[in-house]
Structure formats: C-alpha cells, structure tokens
Amino acid sequence: MAAYNIMPPKILEERASTALAHLECCRICPRRCQVNRLDDEWGFCRTGRRARVASFAPHFGEEPPLVGRAGSGTIFFSGCNLACVFCQNWDISQMGAGREVEAEEMAKMMLVLQDGGCHNINLVTPTHVVPQILEALLLAREGGLSVPLVYNSGGYDSVETLRLLDGIIDIYRPDAKYGQDGPAQRYSEAPGYTAIMKAALKEMHRQVGDLEMDEEGIALRGLLVRHLVLPAGAAGTEEVVRFISQEISVNTYLNVMAQYRPEYNVCRYPELDRPLAAREYARAIDLAQRAGLVRGITIL
C-alpha cells in the first residue's frame, strides 16, 4: 500500500492546507520569491495558483525500477525553479508549454495512469507545485489511487516543503546536478545549489531510506538519484559521488547519465557546446565505482 493511503485523511488535509497557505507569500522552494501565487502572481517558476501540465502518459525512458513492465505514469509539470541552459525540455520548463489544470483534473490524470497499469505516478518537476499536487492527491485517494508516488525533481528543494511530504511520497528521484556552486549559478541560475541539494537529499533519505524493490525489480519505496555528466567536468561529479557515498548511503541507487547533448542556450557557453566525450563518461563511472556506488551503475 502506498504511504499516502496509510496516512489519516485529516493529516493529509492539514498538509495540503499548510502547503497552499505557503503560496500566499510563496516560500515553496528555496528561492522564496514571496509573491502571492494564490492571487496568480508569478515568481521564478512562472506558475500561479494552478499547476500547468504539459503532458501525462506512461513513460518507458525512466530507470528500470520505475518503468517495470507497464511504464511509469508520468505527469510533466510546466515551469521550473531552475533555469538550466542545457535543458532538453526547455519548451516545458522555460517556455511554459502546457495548460492550467484544476485539482479535479489532475486527480483524474493520476487515476487514468493507474488504470492503465502504470506502476507508479511519476511527478516530473514537482518542486513548485507541491500544494497543487497535495490538493489533487486528496481527491485521487478518494477515487482509489493506490500506486506509489514518485517525486522527480531537480534537487533544488526546500527541506521545509519536503517535510510536508513525509509519509506521502514513496519514492524520491532527485537530480544531484552539481558538486560546486559556481557551475550551478552559471548554468542553472541556482544560488547555493550544492548545500540546498545536499540538505534535500538527506531529508529525502531520512523519510524513505535506500531504494526497495519487489521480486520483479519494481521500485516500491526509497531514494533513487540521477546525475547528468556534463562536458569539461562542469557537473563536479567527484564531489557528487563522494557526498552520496559518505553522507547519504553507499547503497544509494545512482543513475549516472550519459545523455547530455548541446541544446537550448548552450551556444552561449563554449565549454558546454559539444557532445559529451566517451572518456568523460567513463571517468564519471570510475569515480562512482571508486566511491563504492554500484546500485544503478553500468559497469564499463
């Protein structure tokens, strides 16, 4: 049974109410823009009172424990609290592709994905719409939702907000994008990213622990981390894997990704304006293995 079905309804209602109140002077994410999103004012994420959804569908391009046989039930939210110059979904994250939805419609999306056989509901880029997700979850649970919830974020998350999700989210799937703040600011406009990401991952792991899977290898609960390798060592992979191994857990499921390609605004950054070299990815894998991280790692 998913965590949110164990939680007493009154507590879930209180969490949703508290999260919604945080929109009035928005402090949902670490940027703390303090705009009144209840009155449809926009901050960095360019999202007001209602969440914007770009698409929802079974997805087979996620990690194997999320995809299983029938796919991960993804809901792609528009807007983002990061501004990555290399974003491959820039039309969604930066340009606002998608449409506003009410809580009732989002709840129906969750139920449709579950009815289609998806193993989980995968909330992609959820950081700035946590209150709206909780609103919809109240209705979806009443409608029979029972599959695990996946919180699929960029890692730039507020611990205060994450604590509202304790006992609700089953699987956390954050990015650990950078090991140093300089590149995080230069490429994602994310001040203080490394300390914020590290605190967020520690809180996520405190809530759900290491990734647990069933006998078929399908994720049930736990932490799954992604790290996209960037050209020229810009992601700071060595510090990322050191932190995960030594300060989270050596049993962390880590996906070291080689799918970087120059997109969106990287033409303005010569060091990133090229594909990732095979030797760069091989070095990242070697660093992860040397740190003792083997779950999710492809052995070269």
PDB file of C-alpha atoms in Angstrom:
ATOM      1  CA  MET A   1       0.000   0.000   0.000  1.00  0.00           C
ATOM      2  CA  ALA A   2       1.269   3.469  -0.894  1.00  0.00           C
ATOM      3  CA  ALA A   3       2.337   5.671   2.005  1.00  0.00           C
ATOM      4  CA  TYR A   4      -0.381   8.273   1.469  1.00  0.00           C
ATOM      5  CA  ASN A   5      -3.081   5.611   1.934  1.00  0.00           C
ATOM      6  CA  ILE A   6      -1.743   4.825   5.398  1.00  0.00           C
ATOM      7  CA  MET A   7      -1.827   8.468   6.484  1.00  0.00           C
ATOM      8  CA  PRO A   8      -5.046   9.513   8.276  1.00  0.00           C
ATOM      9  CA  PRO A   9      -7.177  11.681   5.929  1.00  0.00           C
ATOM     10  CA  LYS A  10      -7.215  14.580   8.388  1.00  0.00           C
ATOM     11  CA  ILE A  11      -3.422  14.800   8.406  1.00  0.00           C
ATOM     12  CA  LEU A  12      -3.261  14.749   4.601  1.00  0.00           C
ATOM     13  CA  GLU A  13      -5.859  17.530   4.519  1.00  0.00           C
ATOM     14  CA  GLU A  14      -3.821  19.555   7.011  1.00  0.00           C
ATOM     15  CA  ARG A  15      -0.647  19.110   4.950  1.00  0.00           C
ATOM     16  CA  ALA A  16      -2.427  20.300   1.804  1.00  0.00           C
ATOM     17  CA  SER A  17      -3.880  23.294   3.636  1.00  0.00           C
ATOM     18  CA  THR A  18      -0.484  24.267   5.064  1.00  0.00           C
ATOM     19  CA  ALA A  19       1.195  23.970   1.673  1.00  0.00           C
ATOM     20  CA  LEU A  20      -1.470  26.096  -0.003  1.00  0.00           C
ATOM     21  CA  ALA A  21      -1.044  28.783   2.657  1.00  0.00           C
ATOM     22  CA  HIS A  22       2.646  28.988   1.733  1.00  0.00           C
ATOM     23  CA  LEU A  23       1.624  30.197  -1.737  1.00  0.00           C
ATOM     24  CA  GLU A  24       0.275  33.482  -0.378  1.00  0.00           C
ATOM     25  CA  CYS A  25       3.820  34.762   0.134  1.00  0.00           C
ATOM     26  CA  CYS A  26       5.483  31.975  -1.779  1.00  0.00           C
ATOM     27  CA  ARG A  27       8.166  30.037   0.055  1.00  0.00           C
ATOM     28  CA  ILE A  28       7.540  26.645  -1.509  1.00  0.00           C
ATOM     29  CA  CYS A  29      11.058  26.364  -2.942  1.00  0.00           C
ATOM     30  CA  PRO A  30      14.459  27.712  -1.815  1.00  0.00           C
ATOM     31  CA  ARG A  31      14.053  30.859  -3.935  1.00  0.00           C
ATOM     32  CA  ARG A  32      11.314  32.116  -1.590  1.00  0.00           C
ATOM     33  CA  CYS A  33      10.040  34.612  -4.179  1.00  0.00           C
ATOM     34  CA  GLN A  34       7.350  35.859  -1.737  1.00  0.00           C
ATOM     35  CA  VAL A  35       4.836  36.594  -4.484  1.00  0.00           C
ATOM     36  CA  ASN A  36       1.151  35.913  -3.877  1.00  0.00           C
ATOM     37  CA  ARG A  37       0.534  32.900  -6.060  1.00  0.00           C
ATOM     38  CA  LEU A  38      -2.951  32.493  -4.611  1.00  0.00           C
ATOM     39  CA  ASP A  39      -3.650  35.743  -6.470  1.00  0.00           C
ATOM     40  CA  ASP A  40      -1.944  34.360  -9.619  1.00  0.00           C
ATOM     41  CA  GLU A  41       1.254  36.352  -9.210  1.00  0.00           C
ATOM     42  CA  TRP A  42       4.317  34.729 -10.758  1.00  0.00           C
ATOM     43  CA  GLY A  43       7.775  34.226  -9.319  1.00  0.00           C
ATOM     44  CA  PHE A  44      10.789  32.497 -10.852  1.00  0.00           C
ATOM     45  CA  CYS A  45       8.816  29.363 -11.747  1.00  0.00           C
ATOM     46  CA  ARG A  46       6.230  31.332 -13.779  1.00  0.00           C
ATOM     47  CA  THR A  47       3.347  29.446 -12.142  1.00  0.00           C
ATOM     48  CA  GLY A  48       0.400  30.963 -10.304  1.00  0.00           C
ATOM     49  CA  ARG A  49      -2.450  29.406  -8.341  1.00  0.00           C
ATOM     50  CA  ARG A  50      -2.970  26.436 -10.678  1.00  0.00           C
ATOM     51  CA  ALA A  51      -0.420  23.912 -11.806  1.00  0.00           C
ATOM     52  CA  ARG A  52       0.313  23.739 -15.521  1.00  0.00           C
ATOM     53  CA  VAL A  53       0.581  20.279 -17.065  1.00  0.00           C
ATOM     54  CA  ALA A  54       2.418  19.712 -20.339  1.00  0.00           C
ATOM     55  CA  SER A  55       1.517  16.030 -20.713  1.00  0.00           C
ATOM     56  CA  PHE A  56       0.683  12.824 -18.864  1.00  0.00           C
ATOM     57  CA  ALA A  57       1.295   9.313 -20.143  1.00  0.00           C
ATOM     58  CA  PRO A  58       3.051   6.016 -19.422  1.00  0.00           C
ATOM     59  CA  HIS A  59       6.777   6.575 -19.847  1.00  0.00           C
ATOM     60  CA  PHE A  60       9.397   3.938 -20.627  1.00  0.00           C
ATOM     61  CA  GLY A  61      12.534   6.088 -20.603  1.00  0.00           C
ATOM     62  CA  GLU A  62      12.981   6.205 -16.828  1.00  0.00           C
ATOM     63  CA  GLU A  63      15.137   3.920 -14.676  1.00  0.00           C
ATOM     64  CA  PRO A  64      14.176   0.211 -14.900  1.00  0.00           C
ATOM     65  CA  PRO A  65      12.840   0.068 -11.305  1.00  0.00           C
ATOM     66  CA  LEU A  66      10.354   2.810 -12.175  1.00  0.00           C
ATOM     67  CA  VAL A  67       9.389   1.527 -15.623  1.00  0.00           C
ATOM     68  CA  GLY A  68       8.903  -2.179 -14.905  1.00  0.00           C
ATOM     69  CA  ARG A  69       6.662  -3.860 -17.482  1.00  0.00           C
ATOM     70  CA  ALA A  70       3.894  -1.275 -17.886  1.00  0.00           C
ATOM     71  CA  GLY A  71       5.718   2.020 -17.589  1.00  0.00           C
ATOM     72  CA  SER A  72       5.963   4.880 -15.157  1.00  0.00           C
ATOM     73  CA  GLY A  73       2.870   7.090 -15.056  1.00  0.00           C
ATOM     74  CA  THR A  74       4.425  10.483 -15.670  1.00  0.00           C
ATOM     75  CA  ILE A  75       2.792  13.870 -15.220  1.00  0.00           C
ATOM     76  CA  PHE A  76       5.049  16.573 -16.684  1.00  0.00           C
ATOM     77  CA  PHE A  77       4.536  19.929 -14.979  1.00  0.00           C
ATOM     78  CA  SER A  78       5.335  23.171 -16.799  1.00  0.00           C
ATOM     79  CA  GLY A  79       7.655  25.722 -15.275  1.00  0.00           C
ATOM     80  CA  CYS A  80      10.681  25.075 -13.090  1.00  0.00           C
ATOM     81  CA  ASN A  81      12.623  26.661 -10.253  1.00  0.00           C
ATOM     82  CA  LEU A  82      15.845  26.101 -12.205  1.00  0.00           C
ATOM     83  CA  ALA A  83      16.937  27.680 -15.474  1.00  0.00           C
ATOM     84  CA  CYS A  84      19.364  25.124 -16.926  1.00  0.00           C
ATOM     85  CA  VAL A  85      20.920  26.405 -20.131  1.00  0.00           C
ATOM     86  CA  PHE A  86      21.166  22.817 -21.411  1.00  0.00           C
ATOM     87  CA  CYS A  87      17.585  21.752 -20.560  1.00  0.00           C
ATOM     88  CA  GLN A  88      16.286  19.169 -23.034  1.00  0.00           C
ATOM     89  CA  ASN A  89      12.689  20.003 -22.068  1.00  0.00           C
ATOM     90  CA  TRP A  90      13.150  23.764 -22.328  1.00  0.00           C
ATOM     91  CA  ASP A  91       9.800  24.289 -24.061  1.00  0.00           C
ATOM     92  CA  ILE A  92       8.119  22.921 -20.935  1.00  0.00           C
ATOM     93  CA  SER A  93      10.433  24.205 -18.222  1.00  0.00           C
ATOM     94  CA  GLN A  94      11.236  27.639 -19.648  1.00  0.00           C
ATOM     95  CA  MET A  95       8.610  28.467 -22.256  1.00  0.00           C
ATOM     96  CA  GLY A  96       5.544  27.301 -20.324  1.00  0.00           C
ATOM     97  CA  ALA A  97       4.170  24.766 -22.799  1.00  0.00           C
ATOM     98  CA  GLY A  98       1.092  23.135 -21.321  1.00  0.00           C
ATOM     99  CA  ARG A  99      -2.143  24.280 -19.737  1.00  0.00           C
ATOM    100  CA  GLU A 100      -3.517  25.058 -16.317  1.00  0.00           C
ATOM    101  CA  VAL A 101      -5.463  22.295 -14.590  1.00  0.00           C
ATOM    102  CA  GLU A 102      -7.706  22.197 -11.543  1.00  0.00           C
ATOM    103  CA  ALA A 103      -7.174  19.676  -8.753  1.00  0.00           C
ATOM    104  CA  GLU A 104     -10.032  17.523 -10.037  1.00  0.00           C
ATOM    105  CA  GLU A 105      -8.428  17.120 -13.448  1.00  0.00           C
ATOM    106  CA  MET A 106      -5.008  16.302 -12.025  1.00  0.00           C
ATOM    107  CA  ALA A 107      -6.596  13.671  -9.809  1.00  0.00           C
ATOM    108  CA  LYS A 108      -8.245  12.126 -12.874  1.00  0.00           C
ATOM    109  CA  MET A 109      -4.871  12.024 -14.632  1.00  0.00           C
ATOM    110  CA  MET A 110      -3.437  10.032 -11.734  1.00  0.00           C
ATOM    111  CA  LEU A 111      -6.320   7.586 -11.806  1.00  0.00           C
ATOM    112  CA  VAL A 112      -6.171   7.165 -15.591  1.00  0.00           C
ATOM    113  CA  LEU A 113      -2.457   6.318 -15.368  1.00  0.00           C
ATOM    114  CA  GLN A 114      -3.102   3.815 -12.594  1.00  0.00           C
ATOM    115  CA  ASP A 115      -5.987   2.244 -14.510  1.00  0.00           C
ATOM    116  CA  GLY A 116      -3.653   1.893 -17.498  1.00  0.00           C
ATOM    117  CA  GLY A 117      -1.383  -0.352 -15.444  1.00  0.00           C
ATOM    118  CA  CYS A 118       1.410   2.083 -14.605  1.00  0.00           C
ATOM    119  CA  HIS A 119       3.481   1.023 -11.625  1.00  0.00           C
ATOM    120  CA  ASN A 120       3.596   4.493 -10.082  1.00  0.00           C
ATOM    121  CA  ILE A 121       2.592   8.126 -10.511  1.00  0.00           C
ATOM    122  CA  ASN A 122       5.752   9.994 -11.509  1.00  0.00           C
ATOM    123  CA  LEU A 123       5.505  13.710 -10.727  1.00  0.00           C
ATOM    124  CA  VAL A 124       8.063  15.359 -13.016  1.00  0.00           C
ATOM    125  CA  THR A 125       9.319  18.810 -11.943  1.00  0.00           C
ATOM    126  CA  PRO A 126       7.006  18.973  -8.914  1.00  0.00           C
ATOM    127  CA  THR A 127       9.006  21.333  -6.684  1.00  0.00           C
ATOM    128  CA  HIS A 128       6.996  24.485  -7.396  1.00  0.00           C
ATOM    129  CA  VAL A 129       3.565  22.783  -7.412  1.00  0.00           C
ATOM    130  CA  VAL A 130       3.636  20.703  -4.222  1.00  0.00           C
ATOM    131  CA  PRO A 131       0.477  22.398  -2.836  1.00  0.00           C
ATOM    132  CA  GLN A 132      -1.478  21.715  -6.027  1.00  0.00           C
ATOM    133  CA  ILE A 133      -0.290  18.086  -6.043  1.00  0.00           C
ATOM    134  CA  LEU A 134      -1.490  17.591  -2.471  1.00  0.00           C
ATOM    135  CA  GLU A 135      -4.857  19.115  -3.383  1.00  0.00           C
ATOM    136  CA  ALA A 136      -5.223  16.626  -6.219  1.00  0.00           C
ATOM    137  CA  LEU A 137      -3.973  13.712  -4.132  1.00  0.00           C
ATOM    138  CA  LEU A 138      -6.795  14.208  -1.647  1.00  0.00           C
ATOM    139  CA  LEU A 139      -9.283  13.629  -4.460  1.00  0.00           C
ATOM    140  CA  ALA A 140      -7.310  10.854  -6.150  1.00  0.00           C
ATOM    141  CA  ARG A 141      -7.073   8.878  -2.930  1.00  0.00           C
ATOM    142  CA  GLU A 142     -10.828   9.114  -2.512  1.00  0.00           C
ATOM    143  CA  GLY A 143     -11.100   7.796  -6.074  1.00  0.00           C
ATOM    144  CA  GLY A 144      -8.998   4.713  -5.302  1.00  0.00           C
ATOM    145  CA  LEU A 145      -5.402   5.740  -6.070  1.00  0.00           C
ATOM    146  CA  SER A 146      -3.028   3.229  -4.514  1.00  0.00           C
ATOM    147  CA  VAL A 147       0.220   3.093  -6.520  1.00  0.00           C
ATOM    148  CA  PRO A 148       3.442   4.701  -5.222  1.00  0.00           C
ATOM    149  CA  LEU A 149       4.097   8.402  -5.774  1.00  0.00           C
ATOM    150  CA  VAL A 150       7.451   9.393  -7.308  1.00  0.00           C
ATOM    151  CA  TYR A 151       8.811  12.886  -6.589  1.00  0.00           C
ATOM    152  CA  ASN A 152      11.013  13.573  -9.631  1.00  0.00           C
ATOM    153  CA  SER A 153      12.815  16.865  -9.007  1.00  0.00           C
ATOM    154  CA  GLY A 154      15.920  18.850  -9.895  1.00  0.00           C
ATOM    155  CA  GLY A 155      17.163  18.618  -6.319  1.00  0.00           C
ATOM    156  CA  TYR A 156      16.668  22.335  -5.610  1.00  0.00           C
ATOM    157  CA  ASP A 157      14.078  21.632  -2.929  1.00  0.00           C
ATOM    158  CA  SER A 158      13.206  23.235   0.388  1.00  0.00           C
ATOM    159  CA  VAL A 159      13.522  20.957   3.405  1.00  0.00           C
ATOM    160  CA  GLU A 160      10.529  22.760   4.918  1.00  0.00           C
ATOM    161  CA  THR A 161       8.381  21.748   1.957  1.00  0.00           C
ATOM    162  CA  LEU A 162       9.795  18.222   1.841  1.00  0.00           C
ATOM    163  CA  ARG A 163       8.734  17.722   5.447  1.00  0.00           C
ATOM    164  CA  LEU A 164       5.142  18.337   4.379  1.00  0.00           C
ATOM    165  CA  LEU A 165       5.573  15.301   2.105  1.00  0.00           C
ATOM    166  CA  ASP A 166       6.847  12.980   4.838  1.00  0.00           C
ATOM    167  CA  GLY A 167       4.621   9.914   4.860  1.00  0.00           C
ATOM    168  CA  ILE A 168       3.126  10.842   1.475  1.00  0.00           C
ATOM    169  CA  ILE A 169       5.876  10.317  -1.113  1.00  0.00           C
ATOM    170  CA  ASP A 170       7.038   6.731  -1.586  1.00  0.00           C
ATOM    171  CA  ILE A 171       9.938   7.246  -3.989  1.00  0.00           C
ATOM    172  CA  TYR A 172      12.172  10.304  -4.232  1.00  0.00           C
ATOM    173  CA  ARG A 173      14.009  10.644  -7.553  1.00  0.00           C
ATOM    174  CA  PRO A 174      16.037  13.882  -7.361  1.00  0.00           C
ATOM    175  CA  ASP A 175      18.845  15.127  -9.540  1.00  0.00           C
ATOM    176  CA  ALA A 176      22.214  15.825  -7.984  1.00  0.00           C
ATOM    177  CA  LYS A 177      23.183  18.218 -10.741  1.00  0.00           C
ATOM    178  CA  TYR A 178      26.307  19.899  -9.410  1.00  0.00           C
ATOM    179  CA  GLY A 179      29.094  19.405  -6.930  1.00  0.00           C
ATOM    180  CA  GLN A 180      30.093  23.083  -6.868  1.00  0.00           C
ATOM    181  CA  ASP A 181      28.110  26.293  -6.646  1.00  0.00           C
ATOM    182  CA  GLY A 182      29.919  28.170  -9.423  1.00  0.00           C
ATOM    183  CA  PRO A 183      28.617  25.983 -12.262  1.00  0.00           C
ATOM    184  CA  ALA A 184      25.194  25.765 -10.591  1.00  0.00           C
ATOM    185  CA  GLN A 185      24.888  29.537 -10.709  1.00  0.00           C
ATOM    186  CA  ARG A 186      26.402  29.870 -14.190  1.00  0.00           C
ATOM    187  CA  TYR A 187      24.356  27.148 -15.882  1.00  0.00           C
ATOM    188  CA  SER A 188      21.141  26.965 -13.808  1.00  0.00           C
ATOM    189  CA  GLU A 189      20.830  30.324 -12.012  1.00  0.00           C
ATOM    190  CA  ALA A 190      20.712  28.352  -8.770  1.00  0.00           C
ATOM    191  CA  PRO A 191      22.418  30.200  -5.893  1.00  0.00           C
ATOM    192  CA  GLY A 192      23.594  27.907  -3.114  1.00  0.00           C
ATOM    193  CA  TYR A 193      22.618  24.807  -5.077  1.00  0.00           C
ATOM    194  CA  THR A 194      25.040  22.343  -3.519  1.00  0.00           C
ATOM    195  CA  ALA A 195      24.115  22.973   0.126  1.00  0.00           C
ATOM    196  CA  ILE A 196      20.409  23.049  -0.739  1.00  0.00           C
ATOM    197  CA  MET A 197      20.619  19.841  -2.783  1.00  0.00           C
ATOM    198  CA  LYS A 198      22.593  18.050  -0.088  1.00  0.00           C
ATOM    199  CA  ALA A 199      20.137  19.036   2.645  1.00  0.00           C
ATOM    200  CA  ALA A 200      17.229  17.978   0.423  1.00  0.00           C
ATOM    201  CA  LEU A 201      18.709  14.552  -0.359  1.00  0.00           C
ATOM    202  CA  LYS A 202      19.433  13.952   3.308  1.00  0.00           C
ATOM    203  CA  GLU A 203      15.810  14.740   4.168  1.00  0.00           C
ATOM    204  CA  MET A 204      14.518  12.538   1.353  1.00  0.00           C
ATOM    205  CA  HIS A 205      16.676   9.640   2.521  1.00  0.00           C
ATOM    206  CA  ARG A 206      15.574  10.183   6.121  1.00  0.00           C
ATOM    207  CA  GLN A 207      11.983   9.781   5.009  1.00  0.00           C
ATOM    208  CA  VAL A 208      12.228   6.769   2.703  1.00  0.00           C
ATOM    209  CA  GLY A 209      15.689   5.183   3.041  1.00  0.00           C
ATOM    210  CA  ASP A 210      17.504   3.213   0.358  1.00  0.00           C
ATOM    211  CA  LEU A 211      15.549   2.030  -2.669  1.00  0.00           C
ATOM    212  CA  GLU A 212      13.434  -1.070  -2.055  1.00  0.00           C
ATOM    213  CA  MET A 213      12.131  -3.210  -4.922  1.00  0.00           C
ATOM    214  CA  ASP A 214       9.790  -6.168  -5.238  1.00  0.00           C
ATOM    215  CA  GLU A 215      10.748  -9.595  -6.575  1.00  0.00           C
ATOM    216  CA  GLU A 216      10.363  -8.300 -10.140  1.00  0.00           C
ATOM    217  CA  GLY A 217      12.704  -5.367  -9.574  1.00  0.00           C
ATOM    218  CA  ILE A 218       9.960  -2.723  -9.462  1.00  0.00           C
ATOM    219  CA  ALA A 219      10.554   0.157  -7.050  1.00  0.00           C
ATOM    220  CA  LEU A 220       8.297   0.285  -4.012  1.00  0.00           C
ATOM    221  CA  ARG A 221       9.931   2.861  -1.772  1.00  0.00           C
ATOM    222  CA  GLY A 222      13.201   4.713  -1.305  1.00  0.00           C
ATOM    223  CA  LEU A 223      15.683   7.129  -2.839  1.00  0.00           C
ATOM    224  CA  LEU A 224      16.887   6.992  -6.440  1.00  0.00           C
ATOM    225  CA  VAL A 225      19.361   9.703  -7.553  1.00  0.00           C
ATOM    226  CA  ARG A 226      20.280  10.916 -11.028  1.00  0.00           C
ATOM    227  CA  HIS A 227      23.465  12.711 -12.036  1.00  0.00           C
ATOM    228  CA  LEU A 228      23.898  14.042 -15.574  1.00  0.00           C
ATOM    229  CA  VAL A 229      27.549  14.121 -16.616  1.00  0.00           C
ATOM    230  CA  LEU A 230      28.435  17.427 -18.288  1.00  0.00           C
ATOM    231  CA  PRO A 231      31.349  18.179 -20.631  1.00  0.00           C
ATOM    232  CA  ALA A 232      34.580  19.536 -19.180  1.00  0.00           C
ATOM    233  CA  GLY A 233      33.769  18.197 -15.718  1.00  0.00           C
ATOM    234  CA  ALA A 234      31.264  21.006 -15.207  1.00  0.00           C
ATOM    235  CA  ALA A 235      28.911  18.893 -13.077  1.00  0.00           C
ATOM    236  CA  GLY A 236      31.511  18.271 -10.363  1.00  0.00           C
ATOM    237  CA  THR A 237      30.920  14.526 -10.414  1.00  0.00           C
ATOM    238  CA  GLU A 238      33.693  13.694  -7.955  1.00  0.00           C
ATOM    239  CA  GLU A 239      32.090  15.734  -5.167  1.00  0.00           C
ATOM    240  CA  VAL A 240      28.603  14.478  -6.017  1.00  0.00           C
ATOM    241  CA  VAL A 241      29.542  10.805  -5.688  1.00  0.00           C
ATOM    242  CA  ARG A 242      31.639  11.482  -2.565  1.00  0.00           C
ATOM    243  CA  PHE A 243      28.663  13.168  -0.904  1.00  0.00           C
ATOM    244  CA  ILE A 244      26.206  10.420  -1.851  1.00  0.00           C
ATOM    245  CA  SER A 245      28.512   7.622  -0.738  1.00  0.00           C
ATOM    246  CA  GLN A 246      29.719   9.176   2.513  1.00  0.00           C
ATOM    247  CA  GLU A 247      26.778  11.323   3.638  1.00  0.00           C
ATOM    248  CA  ILE A 248      23.706   9.540   2.229  1.00  0.00           C
ATOM    249  CA  SER A 249      24.346   5.814   1.771  1.00  0.00           C
ATOM    250  CA  VAL A 250      26.766   3.633  -0.144  1.00  0.00           C
ATOM    251  CA  ASN A 251      23.669   1.606  -1.105  1.00  0.00           C
ATOM    252  CA  THR A 252      22.073   4.546  -2.926  1.00  0.00           C
ATOM    253  CA  TYR A 253      20.669   3.671  -6.358  1.00  0.00           C
ATOM    254  CA  LEU A 254      22.509   6.132  -8.634  1.00  0.00           C
ATOM    255  CA  ASN A 255      21.916   6.649 -12.336  1.00  0.00           C
ATOM    256  CA  VAL A 256      24.996   8.291 -13.863  1.00  0.00           C
ATOM    257  CA  MET A 257      23.620   9.590 -17.150  1.00  0.00           C
ATOM    258  CA  ALA A 258      25.476   9.941 -20.445  1.00  0.00           C
ATOM    259  CA  GLN A 259      22.628  11.510 -22.417  1.00  0.00           C
ATOM    260  CA  TYR A 260      23.882  15.095 -22.378  1.00  0.00           C
ATOM    261  CA  ARG A 261      23.589  16.850 -25.701  1.00  0.00           C
ATOM    262  CA  PRO A 262      24.035  20.545 -26.502  1.00  0.00           C
ATOM    263  CA  GLU A 263      20.570  22.103 -26.552  1.00  0.00           C
ATOM    264  CA  TYR A 264      18.659  25.262 -25.726  1.00  0.00           C
ATOM    265  CA  ASN A 265      21.108  28.052 -24.779  1.00  0.00           C
ATOM    266  CA  VAL A 266      24.429  26.204 -24.569  1.00  0.00           C
ATOM    267  CA  CYS A 267      25.664  28.011 -27.672  1.00  0.00           C
ATOM    268  CA  ARG A 268      26.437  30.865 -25.275  1.00  0.00           C
ATOM    269  CA  TYR A 269      28.751  28.619 -23.247  1.00  0.00           C
ATOM    270  CA  PRO A 270      31.573  27.223 -25.423  1.00  0.00           C
ATOM    271  CA  GLU A 271      32.673  24.687 -22.800  1.00  0.00           C
ATOM    272  CA  LEU A 272      29.244  23.011 -22.980  1.00  0.00           C
ATOM    273  CA  ASP A 273      28.584  23.470 -26.675  1.00  0.00           C
ATOM    274  CA  ARG A 274      29.616  19.958 -27.700  1.00  0.00           C
ATOM    275  CA  PRO A 275      28.526  16.374 -27.046  1.00  0.00           C
ATOM    276  CA  LEU A 276      29.854  14.514 -24.031  1.00  0.00           C
ATOM    277  CA  ALA A 277      33.029  12.557 -24.838  1.00  0.00           C
ATOM    278  CA  ALA A 278      33.103   8.825 -24.103  1.00  0.00           C
ATOM    279  CA  ARG A 279      36.188   9.277 -21.919  1.00  0.00           C
ATOM    280  CA  GLU A 280      34.354  11.862 -19.808  1.00  0.00           C
ATOM    281  CA  TYR A 281      31.513   9.485 -19.100  1.00  0.00           C
ATOM    282  CA  ALA A 282      33.932   6.629 -18.411  1.00  0.00           C
ATOM    283  CA  ARG A 283      35.705   8.794 -15.843  1.00  0.00           C
ATOM    284  CA  ALA A 284      32.399   9.608 -14.136  1.00  0.00           C
ATOM    285  CA  ILE A 285      31.550   5.905 -13.876  1.00  0.00           C
ATOM    286  CA  ASP A 286      35.008   5.199 -12.480  1.00  0.00           C
ATOM    287  CA  LEU A 287      34.571   7.919  -9.849  1.00  0.00           C
ATOM    288  CA  ALA A 288      31.224   6.464  -8.781  1.00  0.00           C
ATOM    289  CA  GLN A 289      32.635   2.956  -8.520  1.00  0.00           C
ATOM    290  CA  ARG A 290      35.663   4.162  -6.565  1.00  0.00           C
ATOM    291  CA  ALA A 291      33.253   5.813  -4.154  1.00  0.00           C
ATOM    292  CA  GLY A 292      31.613   2.415  -3.641  1.00  0.00           C
ATOM    293  CA  LEU A 293      28.400   3.211  -5.523  1.00  0.00           C
ATOM    294  CA  VAL A 294      27.299   0.230  -7.618  1.00  0.00           C
ATOM    295  CA  ARG A 295      23.462   0.162  -7.497  1.00  0.00           C
ATOM    296  CA  GLY A 296      22.209   1.513 -10.811  1.00  0.00           C
ATOM    297  CA  ILE A 297      25.723   1.856 -12.232  1.00  0.00           C
ATOM    298  CA  THR A 298      26.502   0.321 -15.616  1.00  0.00           C
ATOM    299  CA  ILE A 299      29.862  -1.432 -15.344  1.00  0.00           C
ATOM    300  CA  LEU A 300      32.128  -0.458 -18.233  1.00  0.00           C
TER     301      LEU A 300
END
